[in-house]
Tab-separated table of C-alpha atoms in Angstrom:
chain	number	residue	atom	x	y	z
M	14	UNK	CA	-64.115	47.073	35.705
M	15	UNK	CA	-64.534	46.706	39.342
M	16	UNK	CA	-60.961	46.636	41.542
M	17	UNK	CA	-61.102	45.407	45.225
M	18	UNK	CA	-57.659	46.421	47.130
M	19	UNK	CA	-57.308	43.805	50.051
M	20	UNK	CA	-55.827	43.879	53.090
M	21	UNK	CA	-54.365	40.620	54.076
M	22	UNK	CA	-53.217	38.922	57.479
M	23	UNK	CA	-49.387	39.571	56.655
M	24	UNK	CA	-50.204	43.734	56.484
M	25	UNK	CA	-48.982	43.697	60.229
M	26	UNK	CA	-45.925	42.557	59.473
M	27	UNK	CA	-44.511	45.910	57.601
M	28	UNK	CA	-45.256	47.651	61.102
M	29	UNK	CA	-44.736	50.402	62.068
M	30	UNK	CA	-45.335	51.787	58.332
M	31	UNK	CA	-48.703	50.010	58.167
M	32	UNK	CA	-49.896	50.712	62.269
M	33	UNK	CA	-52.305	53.867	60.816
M	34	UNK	CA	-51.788	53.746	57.209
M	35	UNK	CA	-53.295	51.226	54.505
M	36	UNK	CA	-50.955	48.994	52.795
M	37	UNK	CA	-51.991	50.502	49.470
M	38	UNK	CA	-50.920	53.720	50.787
M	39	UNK	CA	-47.513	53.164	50.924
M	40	UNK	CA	-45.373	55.211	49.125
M	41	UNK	CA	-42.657	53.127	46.915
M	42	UNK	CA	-40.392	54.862	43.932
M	43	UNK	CA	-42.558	57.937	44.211
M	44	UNK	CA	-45.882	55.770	43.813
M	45	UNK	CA	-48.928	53.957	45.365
M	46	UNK	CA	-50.728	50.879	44.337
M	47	UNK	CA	-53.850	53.095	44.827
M	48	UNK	CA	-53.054	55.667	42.542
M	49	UNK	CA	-51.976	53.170	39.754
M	50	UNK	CA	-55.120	51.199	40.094
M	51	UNK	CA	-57.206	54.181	39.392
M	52	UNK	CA	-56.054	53.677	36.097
M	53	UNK	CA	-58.194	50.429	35.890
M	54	UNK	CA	-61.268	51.921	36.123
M	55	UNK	CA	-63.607	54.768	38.498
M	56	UNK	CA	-65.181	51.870	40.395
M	57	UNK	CA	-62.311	51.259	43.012
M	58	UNK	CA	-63.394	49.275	46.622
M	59	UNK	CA	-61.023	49.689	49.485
M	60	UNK	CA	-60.811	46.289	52.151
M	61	UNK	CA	-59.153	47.727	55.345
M	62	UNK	CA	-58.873	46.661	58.874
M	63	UNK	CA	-61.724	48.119	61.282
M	64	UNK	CA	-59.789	51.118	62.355
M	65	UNK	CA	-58.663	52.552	59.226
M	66	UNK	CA	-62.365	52.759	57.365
M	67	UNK	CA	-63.506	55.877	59.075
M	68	UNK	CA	-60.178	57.678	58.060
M	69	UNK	CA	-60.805	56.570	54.253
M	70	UNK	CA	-64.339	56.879	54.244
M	71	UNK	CA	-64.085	60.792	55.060
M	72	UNK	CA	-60.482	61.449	53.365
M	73	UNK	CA	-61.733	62.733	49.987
M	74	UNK	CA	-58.491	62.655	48.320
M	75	UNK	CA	-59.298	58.409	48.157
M	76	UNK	CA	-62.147	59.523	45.998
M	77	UNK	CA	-63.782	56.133	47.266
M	78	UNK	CA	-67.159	55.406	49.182
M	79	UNK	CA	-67.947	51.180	50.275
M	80	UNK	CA	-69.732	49.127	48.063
M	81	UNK	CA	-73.521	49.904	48.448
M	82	UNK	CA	-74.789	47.608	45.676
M	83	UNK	CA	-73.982	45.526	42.886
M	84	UNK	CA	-70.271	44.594	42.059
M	85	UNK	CA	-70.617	44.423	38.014
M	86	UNK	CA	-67.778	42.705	36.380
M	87	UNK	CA	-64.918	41.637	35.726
M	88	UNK	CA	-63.583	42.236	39.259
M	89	UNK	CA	-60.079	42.407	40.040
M	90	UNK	CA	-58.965	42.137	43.334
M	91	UNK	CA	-55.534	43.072	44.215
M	92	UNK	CA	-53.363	42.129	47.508
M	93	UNK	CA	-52.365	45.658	49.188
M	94	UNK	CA	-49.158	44.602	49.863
M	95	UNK	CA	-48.434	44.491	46.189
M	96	UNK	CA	-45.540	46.483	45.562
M	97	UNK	CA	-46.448	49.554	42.978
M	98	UNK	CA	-44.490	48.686	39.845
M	99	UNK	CA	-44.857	51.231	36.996
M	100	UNK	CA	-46.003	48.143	34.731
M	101	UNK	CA	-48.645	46.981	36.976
M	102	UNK	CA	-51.342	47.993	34.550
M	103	UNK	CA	-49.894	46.006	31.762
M	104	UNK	CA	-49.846	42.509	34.505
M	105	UNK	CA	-53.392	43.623	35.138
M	106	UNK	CA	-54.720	44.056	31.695
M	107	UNK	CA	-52.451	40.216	31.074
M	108	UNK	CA	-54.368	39.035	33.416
M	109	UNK	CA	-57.890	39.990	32.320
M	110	UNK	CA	-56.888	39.112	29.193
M	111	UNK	CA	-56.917	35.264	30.354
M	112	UNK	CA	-60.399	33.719	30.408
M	113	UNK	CA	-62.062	34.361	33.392
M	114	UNK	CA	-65.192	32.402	33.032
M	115	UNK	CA	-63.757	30.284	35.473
M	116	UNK	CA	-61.492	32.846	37.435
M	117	UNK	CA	-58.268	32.670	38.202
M	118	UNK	CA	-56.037	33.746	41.229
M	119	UNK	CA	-52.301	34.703	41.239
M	120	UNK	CA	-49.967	33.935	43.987
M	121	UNK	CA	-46.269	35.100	45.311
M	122	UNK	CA	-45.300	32.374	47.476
M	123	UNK	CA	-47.997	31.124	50.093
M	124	UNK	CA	-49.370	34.638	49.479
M	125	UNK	CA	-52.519	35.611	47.439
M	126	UNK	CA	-51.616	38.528	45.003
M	127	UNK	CA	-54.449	39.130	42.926
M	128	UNK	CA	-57.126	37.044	41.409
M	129	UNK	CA	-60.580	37.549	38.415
M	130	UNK	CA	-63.335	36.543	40.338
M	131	UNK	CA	-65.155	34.088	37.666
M	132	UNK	CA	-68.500	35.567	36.157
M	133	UNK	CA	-71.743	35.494	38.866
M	134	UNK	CA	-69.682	34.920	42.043
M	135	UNK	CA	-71.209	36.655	44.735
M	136	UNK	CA	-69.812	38.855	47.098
M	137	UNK	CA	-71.775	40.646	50.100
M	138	UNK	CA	-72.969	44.030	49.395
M	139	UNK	CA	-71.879	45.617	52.645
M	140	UNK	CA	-68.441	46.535	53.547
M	141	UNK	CA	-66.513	43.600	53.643
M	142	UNK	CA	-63.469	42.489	55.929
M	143	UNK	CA	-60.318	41.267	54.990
M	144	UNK	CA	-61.012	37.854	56.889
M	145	UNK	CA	-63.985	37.518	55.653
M	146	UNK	CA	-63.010	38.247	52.243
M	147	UNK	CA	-60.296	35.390	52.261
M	148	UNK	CA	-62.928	33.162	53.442
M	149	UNK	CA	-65.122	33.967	50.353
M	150	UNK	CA	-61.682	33.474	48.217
M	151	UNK	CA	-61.133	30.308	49.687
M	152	UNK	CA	-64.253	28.748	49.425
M	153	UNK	CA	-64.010	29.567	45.509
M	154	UNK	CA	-60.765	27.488	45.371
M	155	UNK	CA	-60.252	29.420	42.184
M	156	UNK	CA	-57.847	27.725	39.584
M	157	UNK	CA	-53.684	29.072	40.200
M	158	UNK	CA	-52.523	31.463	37.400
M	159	UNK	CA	-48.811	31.739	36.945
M	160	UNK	CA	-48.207	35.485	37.112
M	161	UNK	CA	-48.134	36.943	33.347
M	162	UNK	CA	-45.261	39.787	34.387
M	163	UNK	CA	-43.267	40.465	37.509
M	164	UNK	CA	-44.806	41.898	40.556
M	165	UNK	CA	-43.599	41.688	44.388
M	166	UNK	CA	-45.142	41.958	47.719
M	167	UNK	CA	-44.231	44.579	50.736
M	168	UNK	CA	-43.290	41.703	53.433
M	169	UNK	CA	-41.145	43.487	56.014
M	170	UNK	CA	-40.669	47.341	56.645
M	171	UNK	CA	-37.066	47.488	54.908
M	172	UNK	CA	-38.820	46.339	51.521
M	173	UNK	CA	-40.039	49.535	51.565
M	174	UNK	CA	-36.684	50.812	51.127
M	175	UNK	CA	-35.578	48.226	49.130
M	176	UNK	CA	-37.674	48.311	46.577
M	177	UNK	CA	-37.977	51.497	46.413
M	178	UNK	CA	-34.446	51.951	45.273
M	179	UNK	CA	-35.253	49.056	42.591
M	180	UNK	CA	-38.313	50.308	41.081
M	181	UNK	CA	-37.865	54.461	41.047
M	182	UNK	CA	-35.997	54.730	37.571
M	183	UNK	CA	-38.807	53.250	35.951
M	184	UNK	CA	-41.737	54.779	37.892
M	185	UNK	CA	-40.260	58.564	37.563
M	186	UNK	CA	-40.287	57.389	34.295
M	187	UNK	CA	-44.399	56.475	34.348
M	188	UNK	CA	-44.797	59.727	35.870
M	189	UNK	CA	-43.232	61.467	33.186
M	190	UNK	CA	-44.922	59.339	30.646
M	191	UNK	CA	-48.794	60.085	32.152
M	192	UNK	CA	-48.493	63.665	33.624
M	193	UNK	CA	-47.839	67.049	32.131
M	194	UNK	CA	-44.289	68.020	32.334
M	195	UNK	CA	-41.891	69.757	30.407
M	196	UNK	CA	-38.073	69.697	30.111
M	197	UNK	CA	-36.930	72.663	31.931
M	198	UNK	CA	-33.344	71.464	31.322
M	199	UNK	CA	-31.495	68.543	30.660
M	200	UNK	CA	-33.239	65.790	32.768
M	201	UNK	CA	-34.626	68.676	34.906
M	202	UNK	CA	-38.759	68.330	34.856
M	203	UNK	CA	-41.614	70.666	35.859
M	204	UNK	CA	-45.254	71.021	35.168
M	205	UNK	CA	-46.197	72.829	31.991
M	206	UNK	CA	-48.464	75.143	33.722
M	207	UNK	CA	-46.080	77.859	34.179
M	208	UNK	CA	-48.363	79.209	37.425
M	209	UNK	CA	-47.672	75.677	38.684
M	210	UNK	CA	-43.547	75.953	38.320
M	211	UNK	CA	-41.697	75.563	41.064
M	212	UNK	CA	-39.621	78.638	42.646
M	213	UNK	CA	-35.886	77.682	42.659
M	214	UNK	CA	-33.298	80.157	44.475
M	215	UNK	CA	-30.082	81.139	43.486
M	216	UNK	CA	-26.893	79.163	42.895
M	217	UNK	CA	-29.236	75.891	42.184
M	218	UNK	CA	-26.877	73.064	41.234
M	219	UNK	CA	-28.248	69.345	39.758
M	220	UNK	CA	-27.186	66.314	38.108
M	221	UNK	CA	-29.437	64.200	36.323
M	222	UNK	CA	-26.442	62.105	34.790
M	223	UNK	CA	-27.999	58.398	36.887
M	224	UNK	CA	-31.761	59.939	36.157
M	225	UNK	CA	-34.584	62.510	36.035
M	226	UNK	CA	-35.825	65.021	38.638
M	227	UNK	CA	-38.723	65.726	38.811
M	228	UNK	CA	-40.287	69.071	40.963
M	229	UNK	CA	-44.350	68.949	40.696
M	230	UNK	CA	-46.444	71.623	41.280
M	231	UNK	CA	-45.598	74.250	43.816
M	232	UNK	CA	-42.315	73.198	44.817
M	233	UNK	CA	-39.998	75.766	46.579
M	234	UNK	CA	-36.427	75.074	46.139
M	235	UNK	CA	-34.543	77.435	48.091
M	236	UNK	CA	-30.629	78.842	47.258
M	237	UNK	CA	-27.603	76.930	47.190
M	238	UNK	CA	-29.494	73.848	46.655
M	239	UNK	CA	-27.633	70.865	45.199
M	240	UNK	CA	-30.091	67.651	43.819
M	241	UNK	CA	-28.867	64.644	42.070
M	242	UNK	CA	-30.892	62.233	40.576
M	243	UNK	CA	-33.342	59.773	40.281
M	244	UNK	CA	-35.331	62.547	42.513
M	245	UNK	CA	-39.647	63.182	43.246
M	246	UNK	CA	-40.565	66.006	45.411
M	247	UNK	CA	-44.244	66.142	45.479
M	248	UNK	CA	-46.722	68.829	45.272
M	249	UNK	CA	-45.843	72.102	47.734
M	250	UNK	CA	-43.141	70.814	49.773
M	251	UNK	CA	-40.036	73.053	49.934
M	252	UNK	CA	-36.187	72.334	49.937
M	253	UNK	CA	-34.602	74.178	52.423
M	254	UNK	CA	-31.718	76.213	51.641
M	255	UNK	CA	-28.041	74.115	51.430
M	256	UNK	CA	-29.393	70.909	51.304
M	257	UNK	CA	-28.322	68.164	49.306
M	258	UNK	CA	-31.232	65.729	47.911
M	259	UNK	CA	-29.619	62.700	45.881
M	260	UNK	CA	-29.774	58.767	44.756
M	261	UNK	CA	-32.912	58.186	44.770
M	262	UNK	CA	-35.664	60.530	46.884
M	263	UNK	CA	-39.153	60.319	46.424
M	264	UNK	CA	-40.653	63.686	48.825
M	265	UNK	CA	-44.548	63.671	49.059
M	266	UNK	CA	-46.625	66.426	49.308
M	267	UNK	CA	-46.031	69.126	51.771
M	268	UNK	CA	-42.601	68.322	53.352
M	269	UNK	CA	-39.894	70.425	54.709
M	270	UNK	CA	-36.927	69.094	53.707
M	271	UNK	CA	-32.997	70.219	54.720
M	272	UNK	CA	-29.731	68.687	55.181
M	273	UNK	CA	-28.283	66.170	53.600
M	274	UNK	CA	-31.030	63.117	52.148
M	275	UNK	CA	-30.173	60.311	50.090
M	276	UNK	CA	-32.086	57.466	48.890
M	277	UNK	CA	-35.486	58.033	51.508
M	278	UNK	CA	-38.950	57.942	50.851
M	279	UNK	CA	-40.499	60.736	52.938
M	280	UNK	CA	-44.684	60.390	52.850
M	281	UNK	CA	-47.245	63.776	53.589
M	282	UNK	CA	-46.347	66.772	56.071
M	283	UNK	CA	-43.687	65.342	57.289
M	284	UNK	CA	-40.253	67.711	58.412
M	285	UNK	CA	-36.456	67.519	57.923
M	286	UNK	CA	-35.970	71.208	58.008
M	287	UNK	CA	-32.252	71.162	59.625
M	288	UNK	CA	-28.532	69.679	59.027
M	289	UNK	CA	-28.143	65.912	59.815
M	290	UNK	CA	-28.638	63.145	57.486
M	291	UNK	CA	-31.238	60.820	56.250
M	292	UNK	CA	-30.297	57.904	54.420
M	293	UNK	CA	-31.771	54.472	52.885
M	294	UNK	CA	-34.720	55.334	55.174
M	295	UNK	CA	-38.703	55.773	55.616
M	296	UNK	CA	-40.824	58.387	57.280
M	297	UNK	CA	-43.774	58.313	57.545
M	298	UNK	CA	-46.530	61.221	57.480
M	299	UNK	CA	-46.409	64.258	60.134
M	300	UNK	CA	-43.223	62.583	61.183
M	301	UNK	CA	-40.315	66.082	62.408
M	302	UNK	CA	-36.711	65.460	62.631
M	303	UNK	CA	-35.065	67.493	65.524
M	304	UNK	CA	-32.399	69.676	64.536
M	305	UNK	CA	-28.887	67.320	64.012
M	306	UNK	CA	-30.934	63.962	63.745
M	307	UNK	CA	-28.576	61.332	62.074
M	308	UNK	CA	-29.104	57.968	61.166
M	309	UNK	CA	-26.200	55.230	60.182
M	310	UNK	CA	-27.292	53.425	57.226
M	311	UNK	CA	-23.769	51.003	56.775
M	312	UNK	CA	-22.480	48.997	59.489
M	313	UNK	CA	-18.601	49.167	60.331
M	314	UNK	CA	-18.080	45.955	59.743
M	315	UNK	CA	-20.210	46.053	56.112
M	316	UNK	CA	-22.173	43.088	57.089
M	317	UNK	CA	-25.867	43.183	56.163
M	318	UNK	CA	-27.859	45.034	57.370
M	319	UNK	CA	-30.850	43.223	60.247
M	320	UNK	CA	-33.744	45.603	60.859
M	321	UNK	CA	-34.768	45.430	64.343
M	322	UNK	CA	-38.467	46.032	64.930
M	323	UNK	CA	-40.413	45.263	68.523
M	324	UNK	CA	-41.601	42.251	66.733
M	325	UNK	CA	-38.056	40.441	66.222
M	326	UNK	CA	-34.912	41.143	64.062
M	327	UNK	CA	-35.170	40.508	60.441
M	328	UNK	CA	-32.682	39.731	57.605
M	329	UNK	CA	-33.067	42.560	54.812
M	330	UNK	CA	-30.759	41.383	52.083
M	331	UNK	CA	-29.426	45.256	52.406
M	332	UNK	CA	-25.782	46.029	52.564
M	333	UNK	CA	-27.401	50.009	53.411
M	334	UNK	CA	-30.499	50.307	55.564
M	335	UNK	CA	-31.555	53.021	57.679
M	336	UNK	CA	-34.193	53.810	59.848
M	337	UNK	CA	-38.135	53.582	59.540
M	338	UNK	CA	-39.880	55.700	61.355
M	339	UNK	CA	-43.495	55.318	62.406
M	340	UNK	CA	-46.403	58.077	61.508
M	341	UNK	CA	-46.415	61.212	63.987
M	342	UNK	CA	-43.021	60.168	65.650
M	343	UNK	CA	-40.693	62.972	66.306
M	344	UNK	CA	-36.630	63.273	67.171
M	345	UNK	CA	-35.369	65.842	69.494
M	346	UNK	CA	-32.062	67.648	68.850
M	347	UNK	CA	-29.057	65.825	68.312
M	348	UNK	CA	-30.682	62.221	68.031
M	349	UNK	CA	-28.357	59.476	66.607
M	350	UNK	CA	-30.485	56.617	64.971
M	351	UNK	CA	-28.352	53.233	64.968
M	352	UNK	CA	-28.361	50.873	61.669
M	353	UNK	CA	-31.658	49.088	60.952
M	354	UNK	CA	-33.630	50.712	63.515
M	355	UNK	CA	-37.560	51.207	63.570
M	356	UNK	CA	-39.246	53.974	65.710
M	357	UNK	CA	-43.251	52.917	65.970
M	358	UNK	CA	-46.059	55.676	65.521
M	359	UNK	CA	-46.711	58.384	67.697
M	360	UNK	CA	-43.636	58.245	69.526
M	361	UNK	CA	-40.335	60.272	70.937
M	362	UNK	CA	-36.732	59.737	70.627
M	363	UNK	CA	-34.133	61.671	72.640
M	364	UNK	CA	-30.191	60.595	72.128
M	365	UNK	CA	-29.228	57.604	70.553
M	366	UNK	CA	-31.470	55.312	69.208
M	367	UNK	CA	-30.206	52.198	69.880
M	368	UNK	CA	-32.728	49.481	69.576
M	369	UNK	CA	-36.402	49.414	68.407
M	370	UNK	CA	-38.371	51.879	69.663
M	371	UNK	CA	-41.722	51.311	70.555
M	372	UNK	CA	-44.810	53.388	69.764
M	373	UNK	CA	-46.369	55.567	71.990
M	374	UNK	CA	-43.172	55.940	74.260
M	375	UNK	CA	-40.711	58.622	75.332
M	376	UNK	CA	-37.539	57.234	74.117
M	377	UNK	CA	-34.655	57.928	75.989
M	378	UNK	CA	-33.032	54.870	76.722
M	379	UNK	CA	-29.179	56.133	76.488
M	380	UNK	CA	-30.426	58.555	79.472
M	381	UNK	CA	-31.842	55.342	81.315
M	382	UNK	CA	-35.641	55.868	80.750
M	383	UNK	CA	-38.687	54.887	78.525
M	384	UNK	CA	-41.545	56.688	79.252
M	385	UNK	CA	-45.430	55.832	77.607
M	386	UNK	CA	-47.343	58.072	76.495
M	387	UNK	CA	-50.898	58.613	76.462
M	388	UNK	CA	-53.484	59.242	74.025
M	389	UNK	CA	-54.580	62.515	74.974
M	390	UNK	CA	-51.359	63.400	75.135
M	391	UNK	CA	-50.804	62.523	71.005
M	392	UNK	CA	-54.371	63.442	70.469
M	393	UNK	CA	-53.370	67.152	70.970
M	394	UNK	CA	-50.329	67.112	69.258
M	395	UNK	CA	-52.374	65.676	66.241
M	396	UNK	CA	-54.472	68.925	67.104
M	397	UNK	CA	-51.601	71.458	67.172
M	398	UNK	CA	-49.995	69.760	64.211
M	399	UNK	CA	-52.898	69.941	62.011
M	400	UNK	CA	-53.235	73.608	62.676
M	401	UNK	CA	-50.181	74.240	61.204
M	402	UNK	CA	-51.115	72.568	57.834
M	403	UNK	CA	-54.626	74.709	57.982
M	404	UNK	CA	-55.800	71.005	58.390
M	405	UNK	CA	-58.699	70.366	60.873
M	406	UNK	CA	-58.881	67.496	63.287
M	407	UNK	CA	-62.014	65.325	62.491
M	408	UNK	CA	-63.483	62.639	65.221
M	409	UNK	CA	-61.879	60.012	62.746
M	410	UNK	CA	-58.639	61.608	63.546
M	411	UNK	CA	-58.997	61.211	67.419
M	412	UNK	CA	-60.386	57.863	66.904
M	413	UNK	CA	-57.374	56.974	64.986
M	414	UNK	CA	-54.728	57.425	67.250
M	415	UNK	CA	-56.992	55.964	70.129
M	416	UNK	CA	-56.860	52.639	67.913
M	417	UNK	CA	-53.381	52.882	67.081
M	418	UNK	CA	-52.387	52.901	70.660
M	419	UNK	CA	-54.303	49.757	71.498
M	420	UNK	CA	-52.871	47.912	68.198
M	421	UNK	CA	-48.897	48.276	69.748
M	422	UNK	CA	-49.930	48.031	72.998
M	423	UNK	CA	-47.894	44.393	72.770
M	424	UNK	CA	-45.177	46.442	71.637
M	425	UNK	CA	-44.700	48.160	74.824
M	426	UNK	CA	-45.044	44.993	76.560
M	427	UNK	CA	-42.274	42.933	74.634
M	428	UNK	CA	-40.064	46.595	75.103
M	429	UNK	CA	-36.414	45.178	76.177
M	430	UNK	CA	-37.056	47.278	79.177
M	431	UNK	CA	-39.769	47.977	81.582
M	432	UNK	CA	-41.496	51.211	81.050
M	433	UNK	CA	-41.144	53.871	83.521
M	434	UNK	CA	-44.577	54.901	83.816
């Protein structure tokens, strides 16, 4: 089977998660939409905006080249926005079940999900775009298919969040269910390759009682660690000493991760190494949290929760919400993030965090300044970061964050201050 993730118009509107990241990249309950669509078949085609190709194209852990010939069927495309559900196979395999001689498309709302492209339709052989792709969708006017399971769409940043809380049970429980672990104690999971165990310190306390951990390969869990869960922490990331990890976490690969952390998703190299806590939150990748960051994730009054992004406030149907935070955005010491607050890519925030920050500023606005900052400036940082991670900063990397700063340069514009440049 060929399977075409798409990129729609609406992937803008889960900014800042989706500024340098493909929507199929998101982490949600521990999982991507990419990962569970390998399990469809080898031939997987990626349909990203412009600036994200070269990024994918070279990134071999994608595992994914363009389209250099012919498409052979069925093909199943698949909205990127679709949120990744452990049972997403099953609505898949429903779906090309149905008879798609004539093809068929799904939608959620006014939004296409996912559609069998009817036998001899013709798509280009180069790379296509996502406008041109709904263009080629549309002018099939392919017959509407009522969905054959449940599936949901990322449409603002907290879904992220929320959903993630909905859907981690049961995808720690895929996880379990398709990789090689072993019951190290009750509820307590680790790989079965006992060179791929995780280290865990002394005085290491847990309670799977509301659901499974799970510590993949690598992991370093350091003394006088306490973990409650539904809990992921991905391939060598390490849990620093003291901290407290519980209620649903999902922590990627290579993270530091300290304090206090409840119900987060925390994506690649990305830090949390001190006390302060993180809850009902998203951080992107190569994200570091200053020593004493807090965020509020309940409001005094116990209203619900509006996220605030530069784009507008939004409702999120969340009595808890806390912060999302941007790719390569960093806190300094001390830095109090208000309820419902988004911090864009490649930016700083000093002191309280009290509306949405931009990306690609200084944020100090409690100390009466917003400052830009420039691409070189982020470019080396990139540089210095990747070091660290024995990673090594490719031309797609520079051009990356060069795109990224003209994609929010509106941001900066509709800022509730002028900038102090």
């Amino acid at each position: 089977m060929h399977v075409i993730l798409f990129e729609d118009a609406r992937v803008t509107d889960l900014y800042p998660i989706t500024i340098g990241r493909a929507a199929f990249s998101i982490s949600v309950g521990s999982l991507r939409l990419l990962n569970l669509a390998r399990g469809l078949g080898d031939a997987i085609e990626l349909v990203v905006r412009p600036h994200l190709r070269g990024v994918l194209a070279e990134d071999a852990s994608y595992a994914w080249r363009p389209c250099d010939g012919e498409r052979r069927g069925p093909i199943l495309l698949l909205n990127a926005r679709i949120a990744p559900r452990a049972n997403l196979l099953e609505f898949c395999r429903a779906l090309l079940a149905r008879d798609y001689e004539r093809g068929a498309a799904v939608y959620y709302g006014d939004s296409f999900i996912a559609a069998i492209l009817p036998t001899g339709a013709a798509l280009p052989h180069q790379v296509i775009g996502p406008a041109q792709l709904q263009g080629i969708l549309q002018d099939l006017t392919l017959p509407p298919l009522e969905a054959p399971g449940p599936i949901t769409l990322l449409e603002r940043p907290a879904d992220a969040i929320r959903l993630h809380l909905e859907l981690i049970g049961a995808n720690l429980e895929y996880r379990l269910a398709s990789a090689d672990y072993v019951e190290f104690c009750d509820g307590l999971f680790v790989p079965r390759e006992v060179e791929k165990r995780p280290k865990i310190g002394d005085y290491f306390s847990c309670d799977t009682s509301k659901g499974p951990i799970i510590l993949s390969e690598n992991v370093d869990i350091g003394p006088f660690c306490f973990i409650r869960g539904p809990v992921y922490v991905g391939p060598n990331s390490k849990v620093i000493e003291h901290a407290a990890i519980k209620d649903s976490v999902a922590i990627s690969s290579t993270c530091k991760i300290g304090g206090e952390v409840e119900a987060t998703t925390i994506e690649p190299f990305s830090n949390k190494q001190h006390h302060g806590f993180l809850g009902h939150s998203y951080l992107g990748s190569w994200v570091n949290l200053g020593a004493g960051t807090c965020n509020s994730d309940l409001k005094n009054s116990y209203n619900e929760v509006w996220q605030e992004t530069p784009a507008g406030r939004y409702a999120s149907h969340m009595q808890f919400l806390g912060c999302v935070i941007g790719d390569y955005s960093k806190t300094a010491i001390n830095t109090s993030i208000f309820t419902g607050k988004t911090i864009g890519a490649c930016s700083m925030a000093y002191g309280f965090v009290t509306t949405a920050a931009p990306s690609f500023v200084n944020y100090a606005r409690s100390f009466g300044q917003v400052t830009e900052l420039s691409v070189e400036l982020m470019t080396h940082v990139q540089e210095r970061m990747f070091a660290r991670r024995n990673k090594v900063q490719r031309p797609c990397d520079v051009k990356l964050i060069a795109d990224m700063y003209e994609l929010t340069r509106d941001e900066r514009r509709m800022a509730s201050e002028p900038l102090s440049l």
